[in-house]
XYZ file of N, CA, C and O in Angstrom:
776
model
N 41.199 78.713 116.927
C 42.578 78.263 116.994
C 42.565 76.740 116.892
O 41.835 76.061 117.600
N 43.398 76.242 116.013
C 43.453 74.789 115.822
C 44.227 74.141 116.962
O 44.902 74.804 117.759
N 44.136 72.810 116.989
C 44.815 72.063 118.053
C 46.331 72.235 117.957
O 47.014 72.389 118.971
N 46.876 72.239 116.766
C 48.326 72.405 116.592
C 48.768 73.800 117.017
O 49.843 73.974 117.606
N 47.927 74.802 116.743
C 48.235 76.162 117.194
C 48.253 76.236 118.717
O 49.114 76.889 119.313
N 47.305 75.558 119.353
C 47.237 75.543 120.814
C 48.470 74.870 121.413
O 49.048 75.356 122.385
N 48.908 73.772 120.823
C 50.106 73.064 121.301
C 51.337 73.950 121.131
O 52.184 74.047 122.033
N 51.433 74.609 119.990
C 52.572 75.498 119.728
C 52.595 76.645 120.736
O 53.643 76.970 121.295
N 51.428 77.238 120.981
C 51.338 78.333 121.940
C 51.763 77.881 123.337
O 52.539 78.560 124.019
N 51.264 76.719 123.769
C 51.622 76.204 125.097
C 53.123 75.904 125.197
O 53.740 76.154 126.227
N 53.710 75.412 124.126
C 55.157 75.142 124.108
C 55.938 76.433 124.260
O 56.878 76.511 125.061
N 55.537 77.444 123.510
C 56.219 78.740 123.606
C 56.048 79.364 124.991
O 56.990 79.935 125.549
N 54.859 79.289 125.555
C 54.621 79.841 126.885
C 55.465 79.116 127.941
O 56.008 79.737 128.852
N 55.583 77.799 127.798
C 56.410 77.027 128.726
C 57.885 77.434 128.603
O 58.572 77.617 129.616
N 58.363 77.587 127.370
C 59.758 78.018 127.164
C 59.983 79.414 127.727
O 61.017 79.685 128.338
N 59.026 80.298 127.538
C 59.122 81.660 128.056
C 59.184 81.648 129.582
O 59.986 82.370 130.189
N 58.380 80.813 130.212
C 58.397 80.694 131.670
C 59.753 80.165 132.155
O 60.318 80.678 133.132
N 60.299 79.168 131.469
C 61.614 78.636 131.850
C 62.707 79.686 131.695
O 63.577 79.810 132.559
N 62.671 80.449 130.621
C 63.663 81.505 130.418
C 63.534 82.598 131.479
O 64.534 83.126 131.959
N 62.322 82.924 131.861
C 62.103 83.908 132.921
C 62.691 83.437 134.242
O 63.313 84.220 134.972
N 62.520 82.162 134.558
C 63.112 81.601 135.778
C 64.633 81.651 135.721
O 65.295 81.963 136.717
N 65.199 81.371 134.566
C 66.657 81.414 134.400
C 67.184 82.842 134.566
O 68.213 83.065 135.200
N 66.466 83.810 134.018
C 66.862 85.209 134.162
C 66.830 85.611 135.635
O 67.758 86.258 136.134
N 65.784 85.224 136.358
C 65.697 85.545 137.787
C 66.831 84.895 138.574
O 67.386 85.497 139.496
N 67.216 83.670 138.218
C 68.321 82.994 138.890
C 69.628 83.733 138.641
O 70.400 83.993 139.556
N 69.859 84.129 137.404
C 71.088 84.855 137.055
C 71.113 86.213 137.744
O 72.151 86.639 138.249
N 69.973 86.905 137.779
C 69.914 88.190 138.476
C 70.250 88.030 139.949
O 70.905 88.881 140.546
N 69.811 86.928 140.568
C 70.153 86.657 141.961
C 71.650 86.451 142.132
O 72.256 86.942 143.098
N 72.272 85.734 141.184
C 73.725 85.524 141.232
C 74.469 86.854 141.072
O 75.464 87.100 141.743
N 73.981 87.695 140.177
C 74.612 89.002 139.953
C 74.494 89.856 141.213
O 75.463 90.496 141.634
N 73.325 89.856 141.833
C 73.129 90.637 143.059
C 74.043 90.132 144.172
O 74.582 90.927 144.955
N 74.262 88.835 144.244
C 75.162 88.274 145.256
C 76.598 88.737 145.018
O 77.331 89.041 145.965
N 77.024 88.810 143.768
C 78.371 89.298 143.450
C 78.532 90.757 143.852
O 79.589 91.168 144.316
N 77.476 91.528 143.691
C 77.542 92.960 144.015
C 77.724 93.193 145.505
O 78.201 94.244 145.908
N 77.354 92.228 146.327
C 77.484 92.370 147.776
C 78.857 91.943 148.292
O 79.147 92.121 149.468
N 79.695 91.393 147.432
C 81.032 90.995 147.870
C 81.868 92.243 148.146
O 81.724 93.267 147.490
N 82.763 92.127 149.101
C 83.522 93.269 149.620
C 84.260 94.089 148.554
O 84.112 95.291 148.534
N 85.030 93.522 147.647
C 85.750 94.445 146.752
C 84.840 95.210 145.799
O 85.222 96.239 145.266
N 83.628 94.728 145.591
C 82.734 95.349 144.609
C 81.644 96.201 145.247
O 81.063 97.055 144.584
N 81.357 95.966 146.506
C 80.200 96.564 147.149
C 80.203 98.099 147.103
O 79.240 98.713 146.651
N 81.287 98.730 147.536
C 81.328 100.198 147.576
C 81.255 100.834 146.189
O 80.432 101.726 145.963
N 82.093 100.401 145.222
C 81.995 101.055 143.911
C 80.659 100.821 143.213
O 80.161 101.705 142.521
N 80.054 99.661 143.408
C 78.750 99.392 142.788
C 77.707 100.340 143.351
O 76.900 100.914 142.611
N 77.727 100.568 144.658
C 76.755 101.486 145.266
C 76.961 102.914 144.775
O 75.998 103.638 144.531
N 78.225 103.311 144.615
C 78.508 104.654 144.095
C 77.966 104.792 142.680
O 77.296 105.775 142.351
N 78.236 103.832 141.834
C 77.785 103.907 140.440
C 76.269 103.883 140.334
O 75.681 104.576 139.503
N 75.630 103.099 141.187
C 74.165 103.015 141.150
C 73.493 104.278 141.667
O 72.277 104.436 141.534
N 74.250 105.194 142.235
C 73.690 106.477 142.667
C 73.428 107.392 141.479
O 72.800 108.443 141.621
N 73.884 107.000 140.297
C 73.690 107.795 139.088
C 72.490 107.288 138.310
O 72.230 106.082 138.252
N 71.803 108.218 137.712
C 70.653 107.897 136.870
C 71.124 107.067 135.682
O 72.157 107.351 135.078
N 70.374 106.022 135.350
C 70.688 105.206 134.191
C 71.640 104.061 134.472
O 71.933 103.278 133.578
N 72.138 103.971 135.698
C 73.084 102.903 136.020
C 72.455 102.010 137.077
O 72.350 102.385 138.242
N 72.029 100.834 136.626
C 71.471 99.835 137.523
C 72.540 98.840 137.936
O 73.737 99.026 137.694
N 72.107 97.762 138.530
C 73.020 96.766 139.080
C 73.916 96.146 138.011
O 75.135 96.070 138.175
N 73.339 95.708 136.916
C 74.128 95.034 135.878
C 75.133 95.997 135.255
O 76.303 95.655 135.060
N 74.717 97.216 134.971
C 75.632 98.205 134.390
C 76.753 98.536 135.367
O 77.923 98.608 134.985
N 76.414 98.719 136.645
C 77.433 99.033 137.652
C 78.442 97.898 137.763
O 79.665 98.136 137.802
N 77.968 96.668 137.806
C 78.898 95.535 137.891
C 79.745 95.408 136.632
O 80.930 95.080 136.711
N 79.162 95.681 135.493
C 79.935 95.657 134.248
C 81.082 96.652 134.330
O 82.228 96.325 134.009
N 80.786 97.862 134.782
C 81.827 98.880 134.895
C 82.906 98.467 135.895
O 84.099 98.592 135.620
N 82.495 97.957 137.045
C 83.459 97.574 138.082
C 84.315 96.400 137.618
O 85.540 96.413 137.767
N 83.681 95.374 137.069
C 84.438 94.193 136.622
C 85.376 94.517 135.477
O 86.514 94.064 135.439
N 84.909 95.281 134.522
C 85.701 95.544 133.319
C 86.793 96.587 133.535
O 87.857 96.489 132.933
N 86.537 97.591 134.372
C 87.526 98.653 134.568
C 88.539 98.339 135.658
O 89.677 98.801 135.602
N 88.124 97.592 136.662
C 89.042 97.272 137.745
C 89.388 98.499 138.572
O 88.532 99.327 138.868
N 90.649 98.641 138.912
C 91.119 99.715 139.778
C 91.254 101.013 138.981
O 92.082 101.132 138.076
N 90.450 102.007 139.341
C 90.469 103.279 138.608
C 91.668 104.150 138.959
O 91.876 105.183 138.342
N 92.474 103.729 139.937
C 93.644 104.526 140.294
C 94.638 104.608 139.133
O 95.481 105.483 139.099
N 94.527 103.701 138.194
C 95.450 103.752 137.055
C 95.136 104.910 136.105
O 95.927 105.249 135.243
N 93.965 105.527 136.271
C 93.597 106.679 135.456
C 93.751 107.931 136.311
O 92.920 108.212 137.175
N 94.817 108.681 136.076
C 95.097 109.869 136.882
C 94.108 110.997 136.605
O 93.933 111.882 137.427
N 93.468 110.962 135.473
C 92.540 112.025 135.076
C 91.381 111.384 134.311
O 91.566 110.383 133.624
N 90.169 111.953 134.401
C 89.036 111.349 133.689
C 89.226 111.290 132.178
O 88.682 110.404 131.526
N 90.020 112.206 131.615
C 90.259 112.157 130.162
C 90.960 110.868 129.756
O 90.740 110.355 128.660
N 91.813 110.346 130.637
C 92.484 109.075 130.346
C 91.463 107.939 130.288
O 91.546 107.068 129.424
N 90.501 107.964 131.198
C 89.450 106.947 131.198
C 88.566 107.080 129.962
O 88.219 106.090 129.326
N 88.243 108.310 129.592
C 87.436 108.545 128.386
C 88.152 107.998 127.153
O 87.538 107.361 126.293
N 89.458 108.243 127.069
C 90.237 107.750 125.935
C 90.315 106.228 125.962
O 90.223 105.572 124.915
N 90.470 105.647 127.143
C 90.536 104.194 127.281
C 89.257 103.537 126.772
O 89.288 102.462 126.190
N 88.146 104.209 126.974
C 86.857 103.666 126.543
C 86.530 104.000 125.092
O 85.507 103.562 124.577
N 87.379 104.775 124.425
C 87.127 105.119 123.034
C 86.029 106.134 122.860
O 85.377 106.190 121.809
N 85.819 106.983 123.862
C 84.758 107.989 123.803
C 85.278 109.366 123.412
O 84.559 110.350 123.564
N 86.494 109.440 122.918
C 87.056 110.718 122.476
C 87.051 110.757 120.951
O 87.153 109.733 120.295
N 86.922 111.951 120.375
C 86.910 112.039 118.920
C 88.287 111.753 118.332
O 89.310 112.077 118.938
N 88.291 111.137 117.172
C 89.557 110.912 116.475
C 90.031 112.243 115.898
O 89.251 113.184 115.742
N 91.314 112.316 115.615
C 91.872 113.566 115.099
C 92.919 113.251 114.046
O 93.746 112.367 114.225
N 92.866 113.990 112.955
C 93.861 113.894 111.892
C 94.509 115.267 111.788
O 93.857 116.242 111.427
N 95.807 115.333 112.122
C 96.509 116.610 112.140
C 97.676 116.582 111.173
O 98.387 115.592 111.057
N 97.853 117.697 110.513
C 98.989 117.864 109.621
C 99.311 119.356 109.562
O 98.525 120.145 109.035
N 100.429 119.737 110.136
C 100.797 121.147 110.147
C 99.778 121.969 110.902
O 99.464 121.695 112.050
N 99.233 122.982 110.250
C 98.241 123.847 110.880
C 96.822 123.315 110.738
O 95.883 123.916 111.228
N 96.655 122.209 110.020
C 95.333 121.670 109.728
C 94.983 120.565 110.736
O 95.734 119.616 110.910
N 93.847 120.723 111.395
C 93.353 119.709 112.330
C 91.928 119.364 111.948
O 91.093 120.248 111.786
N 91.663 118.064 111.803
C 90.323 117.620 111.456
C 89.881 116.573 112.475
O 90.565 115.579 112.679
N 88.749 116.829 113.106
C 88.214 115.882 114.085
C 87.211 114.966 113.400
O 86.448 115.383 112.548
N 87.234 113.710 113.843
C 86.324 112.721 113.276
C 85.414 112.128 114.335
O 85.199 112.721 115.391
N 84.933 110.933 114.055
C 84.052 110.239 114.991
C 84.829 109.679 116.169
O 86.041 109.873 116.301
N 84.130 108.976 117.020
C 84.760 108.376 118.193
C 85.842 107.393 117.764
O 85.711 106.701 116.750
N 86.889 107.292 118.575
C 87.975 106.364 118.251
C 87.530 104.919 118.418
O 88.015 104.042 117.722
N 86.611 104.661 119.330
C 86.073 103.323 119.608
C 87.177 102.315 119.919
O 87.066 101.143 119.609
N 88.244 102.795 120.528
C 89.286 101.887 120.992
C 88.940 101.463 122.411
O 88.023 101.989 123.020
N 89.673 100.552 122.961
C 89.472 100.187 124.355
C 88.335 99.221 124.565
O 87.985 98.417 123.699
N 87.739 99.297 125.721
C 86.773 98.315 126.183
C 85.377 98.581 125.620
O 84.699 99.521 126.028
N 84.945 97.735 124.719
C 83.664 97.918 124.043
C 82.489 97.680 124.992
O 81.451 98.348 124.880
N 82.625 96.756 125.954
C 81.524 96.464 126.872
C 81.193 97.675 127.743
O 80.028 98.036 127.898
N 82.226 98.290 128.290
C 82.001 99.459 129.142
C 81.508 100.626 128.307
O 80.593 101.351 128.726
N 82.082 100.813 127.119
C 81.638 101.917 126.264
C 80.150 101.764 125.947
O 79.380 102.724 126.063
N 79.712 100.571 125.581
C 78.299 100.353 125.272
C 77.418 100.558 126.505
O 76.320 101.118 126.402
N 77.886 100.130 127.670
C 77.108 100.301 128.903
C 76.944 101.781 129.230
O 75.849 102.231 129.599
N 78.019 102.555 129.083
C 77.957 103.985 129.393
C 77.087 104.721 128.369
O 76.294 105.595 128.735
N 77.209 104.357 127.108
C 76.377 104.995 126.076
C 74.909 104.683 126.313
O 74.036 105.555 126.163
N 74.594 103.462 126.719
C 73.203 103.116 127.045
C 72.704 103.925 128.233
O 71.580 104.420 128.225
N 73.540 104.036 129.268
C 73.143 104.789 130.468
C 72.938 106.263 130.141
O 72.062 106.918 130.713
N 73.718 106.785 129.214
C 73.659 108.214 128.891
C 72.312 108.623 128.296
O 71.925 109.792 128.417
N 71.587 107.698 127.685
C 70.285 108.056 127.112
C 69.311 108.563 128.171
O 68.400 109.333 127.869
N 69.472 108.156 129.420
C 68.574 108.611 130.492
C 68.680 110.110 130.724
O 67.770 110.725 131.258
N 69.808 110.701 130.340
C 70.029 112.121 130.594
C 69.342 113.015 129.566
O 69.414 114.229 129.672
N 68.644 112.421 128.617
C 67.829 113.209 127.690
C 66.528 113.647 128.370
O 65.856 114.553 127.890
N 66.198 113.003 129.485
C 64.975 113.319 130.230
C 65.256 114.375 131.292
O 66.393 114.529 131.742
N 64.217 115.069 131.696
C 64.342 116.102 132.728
C 65.027 115.547 133.979
O 64.755 114.416 134.378
N 65.909 116.342 134.595
C 66.557 115.878 135.828
C 65.533 115.655 136.929
O 64.661 116.500 137.156
N 65.617 114.506 137.579
C 64.753 114.205 138.712
C 65.321 113.016 139.478
O 66.087 112.236 138.932
N 64.927 112.933 140.728
C 65.337 111.807 141.563
C 64.109 110.953 141.830
O 63.274 111.295 142.658
N 64.008 109.856 141.136
C 62.872 108.955 141.327
C 62.976 108.279 142.689
O 64.008 108.329 143.356
N 61.911 107.623 143.088
C 61.900 106.909 144.360
C 62.977 105.820 144.370
O 63.686 105.645 145.358
N 63.136 105.118 143.278
C 64.147 104.058 143.180
C 65.550 104.653 143.289
O 66.399 104.123 144.017
N 65.800 105.763 142.618
C 67.113 106.402 142.667
C 67.403 106.929 144.075
O 68.521 106.774 144.582
N 66.418 107.525 144.712
C 66.618 108.011 146.089
C 66.977 106.857 147.024
O 67.843 106.995 147.884
N 66.327 105.720 146.835
C 66.609 104.552 147.670
C 68.044 104.071 147.434
O 68.762 103.735 148.377
N 68.475 104.060 146.180
C 69.854 103.633 145.878
C 70.869 104.624 146.428
O 71.967 104.239 146.813
N 70.516 105.899 146.481
C 71.450 106.918 146.951
C 71.581 106.945 148.468
O 72.488 107.592 148.990
N 70.723 106.246 149.194
C 70.838 106.187 150.646
C 72.135 105.524 151.093
O 72.594 105.752 152.205
N 72.730 104.720 150.220
C 73.919 103.947 150.588
C 75.225 104.689 150.333
O 76.292 104.124 150.563
N 75.157 105.938 149.843
C 76.387 106.662 149.512
C 76.433 108.004 150.240
O 75.442 108.468 150.794
N 77.590 108.631 150.177
C 77.799 109.901 150.875
C 77.072 111.055 150.171
O 76.693 110.956 149.000
N 76.939 112.147 150.899
C 76.292 113.348 150.351
C 77.096 113.914 149.181
O 76.514 114.471 148.244
N 78.422 113.764 149.221
C 79.259 114.265 148.122
C 78.963 113.520 146.825
O 78.889 114.111 145.752
N 78.782 112.212 146.921
C 78.469 111.414 145.726
C 77.095 111.803 145.187
O 76.917 111.950 143.971
N 76.134 111.996 146.075
C 74.793 112.413 145.642
C 74.866 113.770 144.954
O 74.213 113.995 143.931
N 75.702 114.664 145.476
C 75.882 115.980 144.871
C 76.466 115.866 143.464
O 76.017 116.542 142.534
N 77.459 114.996 143.290
C 78.056 114.789 141.963
C 77.018 114.194 141.012
O 76.909 114.610 139.853
N 76.221 113.237 141.495
C 75.195 112.611 140.650
C 74.136 113.624 140.224
O 73.684 113.620 139.072
N 73.740 114.519 141.131
C 72.743 115.533 140.798
C 73.321 116.561 139.833
O 72.660 116.987 138.877
N 74.568 116.939 140.061
C 75.242 117.872 139.154
C 75.320 117.258 137.752
O 75.110 117.952 136.745
N 75.600 115.955 137.694
C 75.654 115.260 136.407
C 74.307 115.316 135.703
O 74.243 115.599 134.502
N 73.237 115.050 136.448
C 71.908 115.086 135.820
C 71.604 116.439 135.206
O 71.158 116.526 134.065
N 71.853 117.492 135.973
C 71.537 118.839 135.475
C 72.395 119.200 134.268
O 71.894 119.691 133.259
N 73.695 118.981 134.382
C 74.598 119.371 133.296
C 74.363 118.539 132.036
O 74.316 119.071 130.928
N 74.238 117.229 132.195
C 74.117 116.360 131.025
C 72.784 116.534 130.314
O 72.716 116.400 129.091
N 71.730 116.856 131.049
C 70.449 117.156 130.413
C 70.592 118.381 129.510
O 70.190 118.361 128.344
N 71.186 119.452 130.056
C 71.390 120.671 129.266
C 72.286 120.395 128.069
O 72.029 120.865 126.957
N 73.346 119.660 128.301
C 74.315 119.355 127.231
C 73.651 118.572 126.104
O 73.846 118.863 124.931
N 72.873 117.546 126.474
C 72.205 116.731 125.464
C 71.298 117.583 124.595
O 71.340 117.501 123.365
N 70.482 118.424 125.228
C 69.520 119.204 124.441
C 70.179 120.321 123.642
O 69.722 120.642 122.548
N 71.264 120.868 124.153
C 71.982 121.880 123.380
C 72.624 121.244 122.145
O 72.521 121.782 121.036
N 73.264 120.090 122.332
C 73.920 119.426 121.194
C 72.912 118.862 120.203
O 73.160 118.870 118.996
N 71.781 118.369 120.691
C 70.814 117.745 119.786
C 70.103 118.763 118.893
O 69.425 118.381 117.947
N 70.280 120.055 119.164
C 69.715 121.075 118.281
C 70.504 121.164 116.978
O 69.948 121.531 115.944
N 71.802 120.850 117.035
C 72.635 120.996 115.840
C 73.218 119.672 115.342
O 73.737 119.618 114.240
N 73.149 118.623 116.153
C 73.727 117.335 115.778
C 72.690 116.237 115.937
O 71.660 116.428 116.574
N 72.993 115.085 115.374
C 72.113 113.930 115.524
C 72.049 113.525 116.999
O 73.015 113.706 117.741
N 70.910 112.968 117.399
C 70.732 112.586 118.806
C 71.781 111.564 119.263
O 72.233 111.615 120.400
N 72.172 110.659 118.391
C 73.172 109.658 118.788
C 74.539 110.305 119.000
O 75.306 109.886 119.876
N 74.857 111.335 118.251
C 76.115 112.070 118.436
C 76.070 112.836 119.755
O 77.038 112.833 120.529
N 74.940 113.470 120.036
C 74.775 114.180 121.303
C 74.884 113.209 122.476
O 75.507 113.511 123.496
N 74.297 112.028 122.319
C 74.355 111.036 123.388
C 75.786 110.558 123.631
O 76.179 110.338 124.781
N 76.569 110.403 122.582
C 77.971 109.987 122.750
C 78.752 111.050 123.519
O 79.589 110.719 124.371
N 78.476 112.309 123.250
C 79.145 113.391 123.990
C 78.718 113.382 125.451
O 79.540 113.583 126.354
N 77.451 113.124 125.700
C 76.952 113.033 127.071
C 77.587 111.832 127.784
O 77.974 111.920 128.949
N 77.734 110.721 127.076
C 78.378 109.538 127.660
C 79.819 109.841 128.059
O 80.278 109.416 129.125
N 80.507 110.588 127.218
C 81.894 110.964 127.533
C 81.943 111.785 128.820
O 82.746 111.524 129.711
N 81.049 112.760 128.949
C 81.024 113.570 130.167
C 80.549 112.763 131.371
O 81.019 112.980 132.488
N 79.638 111.831 131.159
C 79.175 110.973 132.242
C 80.335 110.184 132.840
O 80.433 110.027 134.063
N 81.245 109.723 132.004
C 82.428 109.000 132.485
C 83.235 109.876 133.439
O 83.724 109.400 134.476
N 83.353 111.152 133.133
C 84.063 112.074 134.027
C 83.384 112.188 135.379
O 84.048 112.182 136.426
N 82.051 112.265 135.378
C 81.322 112.330 136.647
C 81.458 111.024 137.435
O 81.607 111.049 138.654
N 81.411 109.898 136.741
C 81.577 108.609 137.420
C 82.961 108.502 138.042
O 83.118 108.044 139.178
N 83.972 108.929 137.289
C 85.356 108.908 137.798
C 85.449 109.752 139.069
O 86.045 109.330 140.056
N 84.861 110.935 139.034
C 84.912 111.832 140.188
C 84.204 111.228 141.394
O 84.708 111.281 142.516
N 83.038 110.640 141.189
C 82.296 110.047 142.309
C 83.058 108.872 142.908
O 83.135 108.736 144.133
N 83.641 108.048 142.072
C 84.424 106.918 142.580
C 85.673 107.409 143.304
O 86.095 106.815 144.291
N 86.260 108.471 142.829
C 87.438 109.053 143.482
C 87.061 109.581 144.863
O 87.794 109.417 145.828
N 85.901 110.205 144.976
C 85.444 110.730 146.264
C 85.220 109.619 147.285
O 85.509 109.781 148.465
N 84.689 108.516 146.824
C 84.320 107.428 147.726
C 85.498 106.526 148.076
O 85.446 105.796 149.040
N 86.572 106.586 147.294
C 87.713 105.708 147.527
C 88.907 106.550 147.972
O 89.491 107.260 147.164
N 89.305 106.472 149.240
C 90.404 107.311 149.721
C 91.750 106.978 149.083
O 92.668 107.768 149.156
N 91.870 105.816 148.442
C 93.132 105.454 147.809
C 93.369 106.232 146.523
O 94.481 106.331 146.042
N 92.305 106.755 145.950
C 92.428 107.541 144.730
C 92.604 108.995 145.154
O 91.640 109.668 145.499
N 93.835 109.480 145.131
C 94.118 110.793 145.701
C 94.340 111.875 144.665
O 94.500 113.020 145.003
N 94.372 111.520 143.413
C 94.608 112.507 142.366
C 93.441 113.490 142.319
O 92.302 113.098 142.318
N 93.760 114.767 142.279
C 92.715 115.775 142.206
C 92.330 116.018 140.744
O 93.164 115.941 139.869
N 91.091 116.371 140.553
C 90.597 116.689 139.219
C 91.170 118.024 138.772
O 91.006 119.030 139.428
N 91.887 118.003 137.644
C 92.437 119.239 137.074
C 91.829 119.442 135.710
O 91.895 118.564 134.862
N 91.257 120.587 135.500
C 90.615 120.853 134.210
C 91.434 121.871 133.455
O 92.033 122.745 133.954
């Protein structure tokens, strides 16, 4: 390795170290925000689900705000653009791709989280630790989500592309998240009607 290569390598390593320190500082700031009173309970509920870590939970809480405005999970799914588009004329109905309307940040976060449900349902040590902070009902909803979404993903991926199956799983995941947040927040009194 020449002297110029060594200098270049050391410069890059120094920049990488500085960026790592900046990321750790930002992560500390994010964790501090998660401990604030209006965000603390919903963040803990969301983190009880597989695939949803601190940053994803805070993204959902910050971007969605008060979920009481969504009387039913289908309204939240539509708000996030996770419902299929539809072209109807008379007796003819044709379904298309996702509408992709609404909040793109939350939609992308939920779609990313949904990929975890392609794996066998299990409660890792980290997930069990995160679930200690929530009620048994929320843990039950999170476990039900894991089992159902795993089956759903693999059933759909037999006939559709994996990304299409994942979008469908993300849509259903939103319903489970809505239900868990409704359980944990007594102000949300609307019952789930299917």
